[in-house]
Coordinates of C-alpha atoms in Angstrom, one line a residue:
M857 CA 9.2 5.4 -10.1
L858 CA 8.3 6.3 -6.1
I859 CA 8.3 9.9 -7.1
P860 CA 6.4 11.1 -10.1
H861 CA 8.1 14.2 -12.0
R862 CA 5.3 16.3 -11.4
Y863 CA 6.5 15.8 -7.4
K864 CA 10.0 16.0 -8.0
S865 CA 10.4 20.0 -8.4
L866 CA 7.8 20.7 -5.8
L867 CA 9.2 19.2 -2.9
P868 CA 11.3 21.0 -0.8
P869 CA 14.8 20.9 -1.7
L870 CA 17.1 19.0 0.6
Y871 CA 18.1 21.0 4.4
S872 CA 15.3 23.7 3.3
A873 CA 13.1 22.4 6.6
E874 CA 16.1 22.0 8.8
N875 CA 15.3 24.9 11.2
Q876 CA 11.8 24.2 11.6
K877 CA 10.2 22.8 14.7
D878 CA 7.1 20.7 12.5
P879 CA 8.0 20.7 9.2
I880 CA 5.5 19.3 6.7
V881 CA 5.7 15.6 5.7
Q882 CA 5.2 15.8 1.7
L883 CA 5.2 12.0 0.8
K884 CA 4.5 8.4 2.4
F885 CA 6.2 5.2 1.0
F886 CA 5.1 2.0 2.7
N887 CA 6.3 -1.6 2.3
P888 CA 2.9 -3.4 1.5
T889 CA 4.0 -6.9 3.0
G890 CA 5.9 -5.4 6.2
A891 CA 5.5 -3.0 8.5
Q892 CA 8.1 -0.1 7.4
S893 CA 7.1 3.3 6.4
W894 CA 9.0 6.4 5.0
F895 CA 7.8 10.0 5.2
L896 CA 9.4 12.4 3.0
I897 CA 10.1 15.9 4.4
E898 CA 12.5 17.0 1.9
Y899 CA 14.4 15.8 -1.5
S900 CA 17.6 16.5 -3.7
P901 CA 16.2 15.3 -7.4
E902 CA 19.8 15.3 -8.6
E903 CA 21.0 13.0 -5.8
N904 CA 17.4 11.2 -5.5
L905 CA 17.7 11.4 -1.8
A906 CA 15.0 12.4 0.8
F907 CA 15.1 13.2 4.3
G908 CA 12.3 12.7 6.7
W909 CA 10.6 10.3 9.4
L910 CA 11.5 6.6 8.7
D911 CA 9.7 3.9 10.5
L912 CA 11.3 0.7 9.6
G913 CA 9.0 -1.9 12.6
S914 CA 12.1 -3.0 14.2
E915 CA 13.6 -0.3 15.9
P916 CA 12.2 3.2 17.4
P917 CA 11.4 5.7 14.4
E918 CA 13.8 8.5 13.5
L919 CA 14.8 11.5 11.1
G920 CA 17.3 10.4 8.6
Y921 CA 18.2 10.3 4.7
L922 CA 17.2 7.7 2.4
S923 CA 18.1 6.8 -0.6
V924 CA 15.0 6.7 -3.3
T925 CA 16.9 4.6 -5.7
E926 CA 17.5 2.0 -3.1
L927 CA 14.1 1.9 -2.6
E928 CA 12.8 1.6 -5.8
C929 CA 15.3 -1.4 -5.9
I930 CA 13.6 -3.8 -3.0
D931 CA 12.3 -6.9 -4.3
L932 CA 9.2 -8.2 -2.1
P933 CA 7.5 -11.1 -2.1
F934 CA 4.7 -12.1 -4.7
G935 CA 6.4 -9.6 -7.3
L936 CA 5.2 -6.3 -5.1
S937 CA 7.8 -3.6 -4.5
I938 CA 7.4 -0.4 -2.2
E939 CA 4.8 1.6 -3.0
R940 CA 3.8 5.6 -2.4
D941 CA 0.8 5.9 -0.7
I942 CA -1.4 7.6 -3.1
H943 CA -4.2 8.7 -0.5
F944 CA -1.7 10.2 1.9
I945 CA -2.2 13.7 2.6
P946 CA 0.5 16.1 3.1
C947 CA 0.7 17.1 7.0
R948 CA 3.0 18.2 10.1
L949 CA 5.3 16.0 11.2
S950 CA 4.1 16.0 14.7
K951 CA 1.2 14.2 13.4
V952 CA 2.6 11.1 11.9
R953 CA 4.7 10.8 14.9

């Protein structure tokens, strides 16, 4: 589970930060075997869907939606999977960009 239960109710709901010029990035996920990173700004626990800054490594980073369920299903080499950065400190999107 990428998002522990204690965080699910604390994350801002989808569309709550859409009028903010520099919203706070709440969580970071990353691929331990690649260059991909996902920075969550908003989250819907009902849909397990998030909105945030997506840096997929092969194309320019952009704001977009991501299915947390799909990230949890990705099987990586060596038995690894997508991970949550437990050392990430919430910060403004401008700092992540």
